[in-house]
Short mmCIF file of C-alpha atoms in Angstrom, two decimals:
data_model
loop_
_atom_site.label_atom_id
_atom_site.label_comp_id
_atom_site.label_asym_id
_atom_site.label_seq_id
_atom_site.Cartn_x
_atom_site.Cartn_y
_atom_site.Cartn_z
CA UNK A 1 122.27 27.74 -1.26
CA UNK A 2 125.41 26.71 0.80
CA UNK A 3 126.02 27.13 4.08
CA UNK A 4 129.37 26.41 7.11
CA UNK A 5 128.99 24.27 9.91
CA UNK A 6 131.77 23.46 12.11
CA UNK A 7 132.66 20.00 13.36
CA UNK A 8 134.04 20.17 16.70
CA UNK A 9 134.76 16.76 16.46
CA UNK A 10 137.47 17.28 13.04
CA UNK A 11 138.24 20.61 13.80
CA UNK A 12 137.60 21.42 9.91
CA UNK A 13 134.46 23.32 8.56
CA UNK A 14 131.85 21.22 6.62
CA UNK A 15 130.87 22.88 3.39
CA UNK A 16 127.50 22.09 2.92
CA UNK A 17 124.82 22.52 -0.41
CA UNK A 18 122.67 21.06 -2.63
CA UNK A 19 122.68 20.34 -6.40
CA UNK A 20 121.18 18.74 -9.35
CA UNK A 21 118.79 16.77 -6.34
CA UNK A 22 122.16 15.78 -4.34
CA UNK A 23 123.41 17.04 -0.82
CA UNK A 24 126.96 17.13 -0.83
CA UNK A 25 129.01 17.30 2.51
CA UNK A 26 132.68 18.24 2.50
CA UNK A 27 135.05 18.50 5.58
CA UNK A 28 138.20 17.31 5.62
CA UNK A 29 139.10 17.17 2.00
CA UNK A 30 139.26 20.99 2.47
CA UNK A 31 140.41 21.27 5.83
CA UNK A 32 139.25 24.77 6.33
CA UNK A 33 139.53 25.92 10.33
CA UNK A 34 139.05 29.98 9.77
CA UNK A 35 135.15 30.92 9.82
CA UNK A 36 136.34 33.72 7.11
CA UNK A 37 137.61 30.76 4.81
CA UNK A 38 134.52 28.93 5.12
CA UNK A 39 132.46 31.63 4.44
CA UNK A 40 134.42 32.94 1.65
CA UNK A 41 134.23 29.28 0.04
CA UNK A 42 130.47 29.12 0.48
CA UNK A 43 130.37 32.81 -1.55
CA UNK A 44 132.20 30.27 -4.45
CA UNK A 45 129.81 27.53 -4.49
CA UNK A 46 126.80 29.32 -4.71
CA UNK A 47 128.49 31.42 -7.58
CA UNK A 48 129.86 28.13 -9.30
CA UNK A 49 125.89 26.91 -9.08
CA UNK A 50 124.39 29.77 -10.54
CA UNK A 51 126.67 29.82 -13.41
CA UNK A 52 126.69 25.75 -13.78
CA UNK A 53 122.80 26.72 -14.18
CA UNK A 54 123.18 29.09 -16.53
CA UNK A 55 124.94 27.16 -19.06
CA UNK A 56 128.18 29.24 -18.50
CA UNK A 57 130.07 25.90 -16.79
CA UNK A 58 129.88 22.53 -17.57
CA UNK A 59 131.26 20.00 -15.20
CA UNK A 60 133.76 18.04 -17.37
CA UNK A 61 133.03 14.12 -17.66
CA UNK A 62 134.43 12.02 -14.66
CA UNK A 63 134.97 15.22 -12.33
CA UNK A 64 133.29 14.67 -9.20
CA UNK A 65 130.30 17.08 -9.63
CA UNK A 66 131.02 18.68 -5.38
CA UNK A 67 134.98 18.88 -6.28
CA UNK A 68 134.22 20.60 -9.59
CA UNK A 69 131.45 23.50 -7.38
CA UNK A 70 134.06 24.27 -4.58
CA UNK A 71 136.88 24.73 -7.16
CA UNK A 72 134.55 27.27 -8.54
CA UNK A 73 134.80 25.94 -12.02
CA UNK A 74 138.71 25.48 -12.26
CA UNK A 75 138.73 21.76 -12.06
CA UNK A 76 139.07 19.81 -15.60
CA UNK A 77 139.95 15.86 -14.63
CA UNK A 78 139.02 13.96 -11.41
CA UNK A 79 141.29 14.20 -8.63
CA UNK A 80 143.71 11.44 -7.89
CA UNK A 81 141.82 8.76 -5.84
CA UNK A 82 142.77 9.11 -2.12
CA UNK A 83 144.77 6.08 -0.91
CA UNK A 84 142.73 3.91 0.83
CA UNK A 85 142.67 4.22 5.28
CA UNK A 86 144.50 2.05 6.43
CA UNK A 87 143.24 0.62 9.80
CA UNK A 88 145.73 1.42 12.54
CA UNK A 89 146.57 -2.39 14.09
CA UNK A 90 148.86 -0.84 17.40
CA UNK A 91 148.22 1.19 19.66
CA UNK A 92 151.02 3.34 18.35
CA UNK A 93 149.59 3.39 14.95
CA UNK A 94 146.34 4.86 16.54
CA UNK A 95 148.64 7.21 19.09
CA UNK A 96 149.72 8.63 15.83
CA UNK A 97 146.54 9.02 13.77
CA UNK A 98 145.45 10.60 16.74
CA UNK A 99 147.97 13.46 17.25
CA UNK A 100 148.13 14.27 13.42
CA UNK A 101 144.94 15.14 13.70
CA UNK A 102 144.60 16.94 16.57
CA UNK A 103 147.78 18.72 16.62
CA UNK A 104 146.49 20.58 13.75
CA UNK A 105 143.77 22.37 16.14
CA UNK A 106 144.58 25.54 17.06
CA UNK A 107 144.54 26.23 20.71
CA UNK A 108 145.10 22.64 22.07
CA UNK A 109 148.53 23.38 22.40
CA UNK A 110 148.29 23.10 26.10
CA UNK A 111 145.73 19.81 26.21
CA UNK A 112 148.11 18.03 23.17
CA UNK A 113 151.35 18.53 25.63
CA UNK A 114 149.73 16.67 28.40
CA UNK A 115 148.24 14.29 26.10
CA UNK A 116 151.72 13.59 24.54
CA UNK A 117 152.81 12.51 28.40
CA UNK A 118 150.61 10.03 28.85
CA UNK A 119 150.81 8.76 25.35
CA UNK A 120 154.60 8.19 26.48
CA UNK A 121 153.43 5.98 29.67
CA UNK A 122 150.99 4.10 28.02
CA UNK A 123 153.34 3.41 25.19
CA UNK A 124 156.01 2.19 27.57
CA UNK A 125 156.70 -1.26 27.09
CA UNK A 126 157.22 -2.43 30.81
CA UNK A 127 153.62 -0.82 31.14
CA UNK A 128 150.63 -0.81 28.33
CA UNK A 129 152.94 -0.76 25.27
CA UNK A 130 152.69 0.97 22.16
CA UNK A 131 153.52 -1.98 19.75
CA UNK A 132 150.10 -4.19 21.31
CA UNK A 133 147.64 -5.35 18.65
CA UNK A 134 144.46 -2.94 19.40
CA UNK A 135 142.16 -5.63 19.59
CA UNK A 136 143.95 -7.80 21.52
CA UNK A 137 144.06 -5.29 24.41
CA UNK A 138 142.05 -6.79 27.05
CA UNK A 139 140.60 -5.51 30.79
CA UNK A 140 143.20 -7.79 32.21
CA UNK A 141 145.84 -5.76 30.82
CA UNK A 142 144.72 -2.27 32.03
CA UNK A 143 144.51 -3.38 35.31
CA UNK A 144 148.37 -4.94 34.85
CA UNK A 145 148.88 -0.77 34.14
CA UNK A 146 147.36 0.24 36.65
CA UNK A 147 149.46 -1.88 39.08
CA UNK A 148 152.97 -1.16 37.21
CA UNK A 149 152.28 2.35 37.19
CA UNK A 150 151.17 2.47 41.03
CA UNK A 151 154.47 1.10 41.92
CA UNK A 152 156.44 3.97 40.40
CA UNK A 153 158.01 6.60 41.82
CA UNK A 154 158.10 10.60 40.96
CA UNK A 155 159.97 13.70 41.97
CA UNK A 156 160.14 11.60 45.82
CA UNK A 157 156.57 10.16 45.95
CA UNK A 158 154.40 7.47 44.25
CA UNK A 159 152.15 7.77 40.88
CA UNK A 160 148.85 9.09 42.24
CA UNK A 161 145.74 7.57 41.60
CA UNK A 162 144.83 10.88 40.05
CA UNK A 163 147.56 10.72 37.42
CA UNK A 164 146.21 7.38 36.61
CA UNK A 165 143.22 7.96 36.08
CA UNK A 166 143.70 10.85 34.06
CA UNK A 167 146.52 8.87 31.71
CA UNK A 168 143.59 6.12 31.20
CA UNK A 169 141.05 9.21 30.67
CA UNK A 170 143.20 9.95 27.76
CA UNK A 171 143.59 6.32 26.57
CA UNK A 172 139.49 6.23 26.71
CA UNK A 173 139.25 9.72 24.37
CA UNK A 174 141.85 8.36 21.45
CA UNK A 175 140.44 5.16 21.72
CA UNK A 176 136.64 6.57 21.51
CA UNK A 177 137.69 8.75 18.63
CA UNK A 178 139.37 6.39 16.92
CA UNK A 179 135.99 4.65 17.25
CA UNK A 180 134.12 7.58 15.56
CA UNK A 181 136.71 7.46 12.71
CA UNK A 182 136.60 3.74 11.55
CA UNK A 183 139.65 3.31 12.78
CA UNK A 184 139.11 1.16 15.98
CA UNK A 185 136.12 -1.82 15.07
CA UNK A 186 135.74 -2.59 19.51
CA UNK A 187 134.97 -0.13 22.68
CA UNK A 188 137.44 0.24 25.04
CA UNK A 189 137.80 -3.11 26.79
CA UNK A 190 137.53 -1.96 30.01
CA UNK A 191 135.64 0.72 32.89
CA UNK A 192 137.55 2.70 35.29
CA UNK A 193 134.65 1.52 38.11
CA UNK A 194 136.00 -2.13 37.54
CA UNK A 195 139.73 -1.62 37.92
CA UNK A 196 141.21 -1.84 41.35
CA UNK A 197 143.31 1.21 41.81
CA UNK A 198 145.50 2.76 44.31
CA UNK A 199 143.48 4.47 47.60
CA UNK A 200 143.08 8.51 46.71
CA UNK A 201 145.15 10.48 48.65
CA UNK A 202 142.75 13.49 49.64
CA UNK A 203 144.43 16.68 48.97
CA UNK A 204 144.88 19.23 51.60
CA UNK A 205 142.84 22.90 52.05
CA UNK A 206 144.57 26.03 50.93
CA UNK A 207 147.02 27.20 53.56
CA UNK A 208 148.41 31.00 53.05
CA UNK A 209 152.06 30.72 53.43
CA UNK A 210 151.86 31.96 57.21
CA UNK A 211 150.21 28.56 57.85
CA UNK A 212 152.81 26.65 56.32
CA UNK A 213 155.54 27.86 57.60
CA UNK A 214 154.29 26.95 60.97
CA UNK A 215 153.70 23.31 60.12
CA UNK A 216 157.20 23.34 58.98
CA UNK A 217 158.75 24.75 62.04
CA UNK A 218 157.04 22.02 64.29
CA UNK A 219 159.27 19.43 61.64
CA UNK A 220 158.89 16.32 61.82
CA UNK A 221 158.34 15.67 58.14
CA UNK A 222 160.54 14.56 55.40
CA UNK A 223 162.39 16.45 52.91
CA UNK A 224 159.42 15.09 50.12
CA UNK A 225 156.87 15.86 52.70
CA UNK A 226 158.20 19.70 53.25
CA UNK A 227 158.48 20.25 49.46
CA UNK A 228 154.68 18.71 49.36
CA UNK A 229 153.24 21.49 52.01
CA UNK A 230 153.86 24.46 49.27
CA UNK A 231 151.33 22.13 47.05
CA UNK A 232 148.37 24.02 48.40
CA UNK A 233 149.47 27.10 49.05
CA UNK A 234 147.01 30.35 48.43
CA UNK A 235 148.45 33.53 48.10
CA UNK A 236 146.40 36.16 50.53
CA UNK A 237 145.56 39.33 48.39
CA UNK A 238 148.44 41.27 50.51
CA UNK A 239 150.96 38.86 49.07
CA UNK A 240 149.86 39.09 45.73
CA UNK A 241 150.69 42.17 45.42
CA UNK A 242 154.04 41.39 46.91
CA UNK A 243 154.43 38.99 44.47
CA UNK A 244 153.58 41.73 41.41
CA UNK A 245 155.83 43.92 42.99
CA UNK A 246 158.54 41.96 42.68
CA UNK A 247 157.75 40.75 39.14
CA UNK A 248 157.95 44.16 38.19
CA UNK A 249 160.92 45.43 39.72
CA UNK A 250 162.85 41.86 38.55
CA UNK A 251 161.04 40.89 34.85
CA UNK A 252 163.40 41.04 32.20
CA UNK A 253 161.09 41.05 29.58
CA UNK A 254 158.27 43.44 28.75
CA UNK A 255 155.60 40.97 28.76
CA UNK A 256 156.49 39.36 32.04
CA UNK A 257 154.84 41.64 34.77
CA UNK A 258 151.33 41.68 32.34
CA UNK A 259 151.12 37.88 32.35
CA UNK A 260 151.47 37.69 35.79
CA UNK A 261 149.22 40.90 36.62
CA UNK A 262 146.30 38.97 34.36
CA UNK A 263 146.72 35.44 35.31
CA UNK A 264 146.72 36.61 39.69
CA UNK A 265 143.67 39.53 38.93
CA UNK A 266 141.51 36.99 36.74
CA UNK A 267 142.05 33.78 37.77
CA UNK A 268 142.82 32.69 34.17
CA UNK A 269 144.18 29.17 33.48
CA UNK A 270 147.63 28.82 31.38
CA UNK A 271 146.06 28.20 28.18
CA UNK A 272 143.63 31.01 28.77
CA UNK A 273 145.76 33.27 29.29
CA UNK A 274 148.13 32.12 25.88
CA UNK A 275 144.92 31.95 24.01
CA UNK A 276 143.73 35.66 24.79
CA UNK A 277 143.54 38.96 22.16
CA UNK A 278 143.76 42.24 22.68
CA UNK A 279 140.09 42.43 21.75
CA UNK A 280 139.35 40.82 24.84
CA UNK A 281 139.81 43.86 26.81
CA UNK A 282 136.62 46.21 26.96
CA UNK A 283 138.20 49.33 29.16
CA UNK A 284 134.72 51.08 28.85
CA UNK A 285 132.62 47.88 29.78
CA UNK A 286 135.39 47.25 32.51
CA UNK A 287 135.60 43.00 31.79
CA UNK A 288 137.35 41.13 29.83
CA UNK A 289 136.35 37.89 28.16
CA UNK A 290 138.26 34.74 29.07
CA UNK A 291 138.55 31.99 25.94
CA UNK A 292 138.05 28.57 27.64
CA UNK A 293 137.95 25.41 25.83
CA UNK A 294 135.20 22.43 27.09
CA UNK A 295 135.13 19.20 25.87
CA UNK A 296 136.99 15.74 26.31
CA UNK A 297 139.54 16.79 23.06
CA UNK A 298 138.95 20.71 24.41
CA UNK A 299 138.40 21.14 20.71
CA UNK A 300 135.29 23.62 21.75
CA UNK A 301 135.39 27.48 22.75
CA UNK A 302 133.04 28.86 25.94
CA UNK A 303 133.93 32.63 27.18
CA UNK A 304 133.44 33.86 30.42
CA UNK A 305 133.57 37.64 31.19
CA UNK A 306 135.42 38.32 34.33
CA UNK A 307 135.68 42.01 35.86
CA UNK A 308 138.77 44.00 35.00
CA UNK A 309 140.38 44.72 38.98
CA UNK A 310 141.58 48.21 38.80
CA UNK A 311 145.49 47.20 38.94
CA UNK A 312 144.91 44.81 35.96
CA UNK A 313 143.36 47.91 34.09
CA UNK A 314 146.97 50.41 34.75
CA UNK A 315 148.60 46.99 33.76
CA UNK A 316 147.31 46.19 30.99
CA UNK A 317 146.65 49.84 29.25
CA UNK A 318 150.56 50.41 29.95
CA UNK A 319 151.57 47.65 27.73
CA UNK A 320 149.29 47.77 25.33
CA UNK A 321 150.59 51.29 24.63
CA UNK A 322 153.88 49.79 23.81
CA UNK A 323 152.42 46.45 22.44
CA UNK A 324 155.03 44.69 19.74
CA UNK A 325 151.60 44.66 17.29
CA UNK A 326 149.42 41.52 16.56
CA UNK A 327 146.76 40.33 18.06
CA UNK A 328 147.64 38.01 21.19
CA UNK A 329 147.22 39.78 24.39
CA UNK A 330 150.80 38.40 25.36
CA UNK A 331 153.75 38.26 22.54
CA UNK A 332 157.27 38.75 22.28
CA UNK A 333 159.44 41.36 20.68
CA UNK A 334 158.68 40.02 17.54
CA UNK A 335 155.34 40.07 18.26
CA UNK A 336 154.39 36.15 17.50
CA UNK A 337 152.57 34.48 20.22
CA UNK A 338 154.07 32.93 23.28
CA UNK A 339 154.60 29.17 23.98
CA UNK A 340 153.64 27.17 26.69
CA UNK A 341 156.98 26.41 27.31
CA UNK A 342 158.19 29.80 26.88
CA UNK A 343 155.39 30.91 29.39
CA UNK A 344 156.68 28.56 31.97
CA UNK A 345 160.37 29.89 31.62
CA UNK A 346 159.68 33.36 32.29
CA UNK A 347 157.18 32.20 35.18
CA UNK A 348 160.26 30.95 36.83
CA UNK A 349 162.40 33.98 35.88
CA UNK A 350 161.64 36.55 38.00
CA UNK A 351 161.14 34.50 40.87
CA UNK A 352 164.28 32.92 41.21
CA UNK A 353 165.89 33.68 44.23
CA UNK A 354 163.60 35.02 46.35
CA UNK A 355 160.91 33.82 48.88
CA UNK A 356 158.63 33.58 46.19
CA UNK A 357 160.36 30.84 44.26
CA UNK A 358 158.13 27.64 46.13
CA UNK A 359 155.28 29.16 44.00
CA UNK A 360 154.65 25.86 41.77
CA UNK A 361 153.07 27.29 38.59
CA UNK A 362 150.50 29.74 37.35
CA UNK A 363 147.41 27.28 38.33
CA UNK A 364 148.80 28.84 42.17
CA UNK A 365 147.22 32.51 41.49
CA UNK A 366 143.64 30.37 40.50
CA UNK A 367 143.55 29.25 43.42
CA UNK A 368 144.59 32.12 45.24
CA UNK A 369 142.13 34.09 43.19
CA UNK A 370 139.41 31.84 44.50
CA UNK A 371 140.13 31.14 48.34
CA UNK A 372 140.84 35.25 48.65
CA UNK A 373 137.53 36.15 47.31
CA UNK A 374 135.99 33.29 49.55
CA UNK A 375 137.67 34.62 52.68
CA UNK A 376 136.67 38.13 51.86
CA UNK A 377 132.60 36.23 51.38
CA UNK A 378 132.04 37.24 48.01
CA UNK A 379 129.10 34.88 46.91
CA UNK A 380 129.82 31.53 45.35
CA UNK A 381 127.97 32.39 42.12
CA UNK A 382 130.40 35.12 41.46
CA UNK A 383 133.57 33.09 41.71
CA UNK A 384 132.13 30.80 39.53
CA UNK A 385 131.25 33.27 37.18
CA UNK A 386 134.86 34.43 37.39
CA UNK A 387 136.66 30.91 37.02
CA UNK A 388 134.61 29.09 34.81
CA UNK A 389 134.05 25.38 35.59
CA UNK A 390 135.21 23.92 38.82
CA UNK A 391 135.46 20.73 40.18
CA UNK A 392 133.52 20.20 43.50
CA UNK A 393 136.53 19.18 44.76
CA UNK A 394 138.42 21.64 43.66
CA UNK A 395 135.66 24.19 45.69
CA UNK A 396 135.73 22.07 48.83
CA UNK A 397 139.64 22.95 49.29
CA UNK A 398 138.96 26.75 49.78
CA UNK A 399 135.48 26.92 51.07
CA UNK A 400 136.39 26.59 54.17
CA UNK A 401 137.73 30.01 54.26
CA UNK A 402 134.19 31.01 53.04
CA UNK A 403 132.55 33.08 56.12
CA UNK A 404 129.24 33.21 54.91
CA UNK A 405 128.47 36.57 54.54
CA UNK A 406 127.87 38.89 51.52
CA UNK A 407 130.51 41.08 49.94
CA UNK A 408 132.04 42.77 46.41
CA UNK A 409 133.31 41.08 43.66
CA UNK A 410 136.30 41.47 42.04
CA UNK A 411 137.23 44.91 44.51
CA UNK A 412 137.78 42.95 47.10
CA UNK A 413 140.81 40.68 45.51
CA UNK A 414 143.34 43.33 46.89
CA UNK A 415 141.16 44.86 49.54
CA UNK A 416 143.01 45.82 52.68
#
């Protein structure tokens, strides 16, 4: 018998059986991602194995006995040996290994961008540096980062304590891997709890625009600090709809006004919303599942179901009658999927030029999605049913709007 399991760790499917009294185990050498694959590969060792038994195959000498079964018989010398790993001895070496790997994953596209940023900090030499020996890198010279990178500046303001510790969160996960691999023989050399770093700037509640404006007419802030007050801006449910309006009237591409309509009446994430299928829709039900990803390497799939808002439904049943084809939820003319990149440009597009514009990015309308159904007191357990996994702090900057009282779900994201 042979059976799949999937390694969330690789990525790849293990192929997994028994013969002759051996288990054999086989992952990467086949690098199979697609559940179909893996299955259909099973179906070909068991098939090999029955005729092997039979007398019908006979494993030539020196072929590995497992390479010769998942062949299914077609394999008559042994493979060429596989050059021997060579252990990464930089940092850049295991930045690499690292991103060869991963960037293979399907659905990471979003994680593997950010990742790529911080690989390009801590590969700076004036900071970490990409050409250090690994095991040379000591606590001492974390905390040096930590104090280089404090002192620099971004788009008007300092490097946040948050951004640190998120670049070092990543440093932590290749390292770790790299650990799991054999490719890194020490831990990391350090713990975030023992580095002195920058005070945390607490970020602000949710103000609706209203709000804002008001602290801005009072001035007294700086340009940077004016630009920082649209930061935590919520949309009320009244303005969303503005906003949809205008997307609609100004898109200049078919998909536009659906990716907007699903990211503001779910509270989907960017990657979510790349990552979705048509199949995700269930009219009759009335939800649609959400594909998250969990996990340091957000190598692993959870679904959510979230409510379809009746807006979303007229939406989304209008352009799936004129859908390009595929599968994706969201495509172009062509109907391949779109990019992250090319989901940020036609954020901006129809926004350009209007009040509208200071919205910062679609993470804006998961926000919104969560203070409106707060201020409207739709129970906590429902919004987190909706949005997945939250941060507590992430909850403390729109539960204040929370009145305590009981309410609907998802009706009451555009209720008057």
């Amino acid at each position: 018998m042979a059976w799949h399991e999937f390694d969330s760790k690789s990525g790849f499917y293990r192929i997994r059986f028994r013969f002759a009294g051996t288990k054999f185990n086989l992952s990467k050498t086949l690098k199979i991602t697609d559940v179909d694959r893996a299955h259909a590969c099973c179906e070909t060792v068991e098939e090999t194995i029955r005729l092997l038994k039979r007398g019908v195959l006979r494993i030539p000498d020196g072929v590995d006995p497992g390479e010769f079964i998942v062949s299914g018989g077609r394999l008559t010398e042994p493979l060429k040996p596989n050059k021997p790993v060579t252990k990464p001895k930089t940092l850049t070496d295991l930045f690499n290994a690292y991103v060869e790997e991963m960037g293979a994953i399907e659905g990471r596209e979003g994680t593997s961008e950010t990742e790529g940023y911080h690989i390009a900090h801590l590969s700076t030499p004036d900071l970490l540096g990409g050409d250090r020996i690994i095991d040379e890198v000591t606590a001492d010279d974390i905390q040096r980062y930590v104090n280089a990178r404090s002192k620099q500046w971004w788009r008007g303001r300092l490097i946040s304590r948050d951004t640190i510790e998120k670049e070092l969160a990543t440093l932590g996960t290749i390292w770790r891997w790299g650990g799991r691999r054999g490719l890194v023989a020490v831990p990391p050399p350090w713990r975030l709890r023992d580095l002195t770093l920058p005070f945390a700037k607490v970020k602000p509640q949710f103000r609706t625009s209203e709000q804002i404006e008001r602290k801005l007419k009072r001035g007294g802030l700086t340009e940077q600090e004016r630009r920082e007050q649209w930061d935590c801006l919520y949309l009320t449910g009244e303005e969303i709809e503005e906003v949809l309006d205008l997307v609609q009237a100004n898109a200049t591409a078919p998909f536009i006004y659906p990716m907007f309509a699903f990211v503001a009446l779910t509270g989907a994430r960017r990657g979510e919303l790349l990552r979705s299928q048509i199949d995700d829709f269930d009219f009759e039900a009335g939800s649609v599942t959400i594909q998250g990803t969990k996990g340091r390497q957000r190598t692993q799939i959870v679904a959510r179901e979230v409510d379809i808002h009746p807006r979303l439904r007229d939406v989304m049943t209008g352009w799936f009658a004129h859908h390009p084809g595929g599968q994706h939820t969201l495509c172009k003319a062509d109907g391949s999927p779109l990019t992250v990149h090319e989901a940020n440009h036609h954020f901006d597009q129809p926004l350009k030029g209007s009040k509208w514009q200071v919205i910062k990015g679609f993470h804006v309308f998961r926000h919104s999605f969560a203070s409106i159904l707060a201020s409207r007191g739709v129970d906590q357990r429902y919004i987190d049913k909706y949005l997945g996994h939250q941060t507590e702090e992430m909850k403390k900057r729109y539960q204040h709007l929370h009145p305590g009282k009981g309410g609907k779900p998802i009706d009451a994201l555009l209720a008057g």
